[in-house]
């Protein structure tokens, strides 16, 4: 099923993101996670891939596993370090796994890795997929606080418009912790003529390792409320878990109240966190989805 249809059918789409296990890892752990996440009936689950292309076969494998559990997969595909023929192979393996939806990305920069001779920006990949594999629905990434490589948010939005015009049917946002940033970003997108649905990326900060990684890598602004939560509960795992789930729940409640097209929850393969948050927001989701989509 094409994800673009979901946005036509529902006021607010609710989905998860997971990552595949290492190439040599046994599949039983991820299968337990997939099974537990499937029980929560998300609209779809996205599966990340490595920017280098290695291990991407696992993305197809896990996407196929999601299909087996009755969940629509969205497979991430990167291009920044890949040749056109490698991307073609990746798309063929996704197609063979029954995947209908891809998230077209440039991918993270890998120090020392050769840059692709065929793709510079994600928009090049979107164009490539739209021409060579038009049966896929193509999603793209967007950055409510601006991509770190862009000089300004406005410049980043101009680039995003090129990507969307190349064939993107919906956008998944980078995580953010201040909903006002996301809501003002949506206004800017509208003014710039970016009219596809945008799902808000919500990352529950529930573990010390997330806190360290997110703060150093994402570049997301950290509101005082999150700083206080980290300062107080950094060395208290149970409290950090509870407070992180509460913060994400509150963020989602506000995003649903604001009428956003959907929420994409970065669950980091943690089915417990996904379940807790889904339970917290399920009545609100059911309520907003009684409304007619835009
Ligand atoms: P682009 O859209 O190409 O943008 C990257 C930069 O280039 C931006 O600054 C943009 O403004 C600029 N740019 C774009 N087009 C042009 C143009 N025509 N001219 C000049 N400048 C331009 N990484 C992974 O490796 N694997 C994953 O699975 C993965 N999943 C992700 C999922 C989501 C929802 C998000 C938000 C990010 C994900 N990433 C992933 C990280 C992402 O690959 C990096 O943020 C990467 O730096 C940019 O990827 P992009 O597809 O957004 O690139």
Coordinates of C-alpha atoms and ligand atoms in Angstrom, one line a residue, residues 17 47-51 76 78 103-109 120-123 141-143 147-150 155-156 159 162-163 172-174 264 266, ligand 1:
X17 CA 11.1 4.1 12.8
X47 CA 13.5 1.0 8.4
X48 CA 16.8 2.9 8.3
X49 CA 19.8 1.9 6.2
X50 CA 23.5 2.7 6.4
X51 CA 24.8 5.6 4.4
X76 CA 15.2 4.1 3.7
X78 CA 20.7 6.5 0.7
X103 CA 12.5 7.3 1.9
X104 CA 15.0 8.9 -0.5
X105 CA 18.1 10.2 1.4
X106 CA 21.5 11.5 0.6
X107 CA 22.6 9.8 3.8
X108 CA 25.0 10.7 6.6
X109 CA 28.5 11.8 5.6
X120 CA 25.0 14.8 -4.9
X121 CA 21.8 15.6 -3.2
X122 CA 18.8 13.5 -2.2
X123 CA 16.8 15.3 -4.9
X141 CA 13.6 14.1 5.0
X142 CA 13.1 17.6 6.2
X143 CA 14.7 19.7 9.0
X147 CA 19.9 21.1 8.0
X148 CA 23.2 21.7 9.7
X149 CA 25.0 22.1 6.3
X150 CA 22.6 24.9 5.2
X155 CA 18.1 28.2 1.9
X156 CA 17.4 24.7 3.2
X159 CA 16.5 23.0 -1.6
X162 CA 13.6 21.1 -5.4
X163 CA 13.5 17.7 -3.8
X172 CA 9.4 12.9 7.5
X173 CA 10.9 15.5 9.8
X174 CA 14.1 15.4 11.8
X264 CA 6.7 9.6 13.2
X266 CA 11.8 7.3 16.6
Ligands
LIG1 P1 19.5 16.5 1.2 O1 18.1 16.7 0.9 O2 20.4 16.3 0.0 O3 20.1 17.7 2.0 C1 21.4 17.7 2.6 C2 22.0 19.1 2.5 O4 22.2 19.5 1.1 C3 21.0 20.2 3.1 O5 21.8 21.2 3.7 C4 20.3 20.8 1.9 O6 19.8 22.1 2.0 C5 21.4 20.7 0.8 N1 20.9 20.6 -0.6 C6 19.9 19.7 -0.9 N2 19.6 19.9 -2.3 C7 20.5 20.8 -2.7 C8 20.7 21.5 -4.0 N3 20.0 21.1 -5.0 N4 21.7 22.4 -4.0 C9 22.5 22.7 -3.0 N5 22.3 22.2 -1.7 C10 21.3 21.3 -1.6 N6 20.9 8.9 7.3 C11 21.4 7.6 6.9 O7 22.5 7.5 6.6 N7 20.5 6.5 6.9 C12 19.2 6.7 7.2 O8 18.4 5.7 7.2 C13 18.7 8.0 7.6 N8 17.4 8.2 7.9 C14 16.9 9.5 8.1 C15 15.6 9.7 8.3 C16 15.1 11.0 8.6 C17 13.6 11.2 8.8 C18 16.0 12.1 8.6 C19 15.5 13.5 8.9 C20 17.3 11.9 8.4 C21 17.8 10.6 8.1 N9 19.2 10.3 7.9 C22 19.6 9.1 7.6 C23 20.1 11.4 8.0 C24 20.3 12.2 6.6 O9 20.8 11.3 5.6 C25 21.3 13.3 6.8 O10 20.7 14.3 7.6 C26 22.0 13.9 5.6 O11 22.9 14.8 6.1 C27 21.1 14.6 4.7 O12 20.2 13.8 4.0 P2 19.0 14.4 3.2 O13 18.4 13.2 2.4 O14 18.1 15.2 4.0 O15 19.9 15.3 2.1

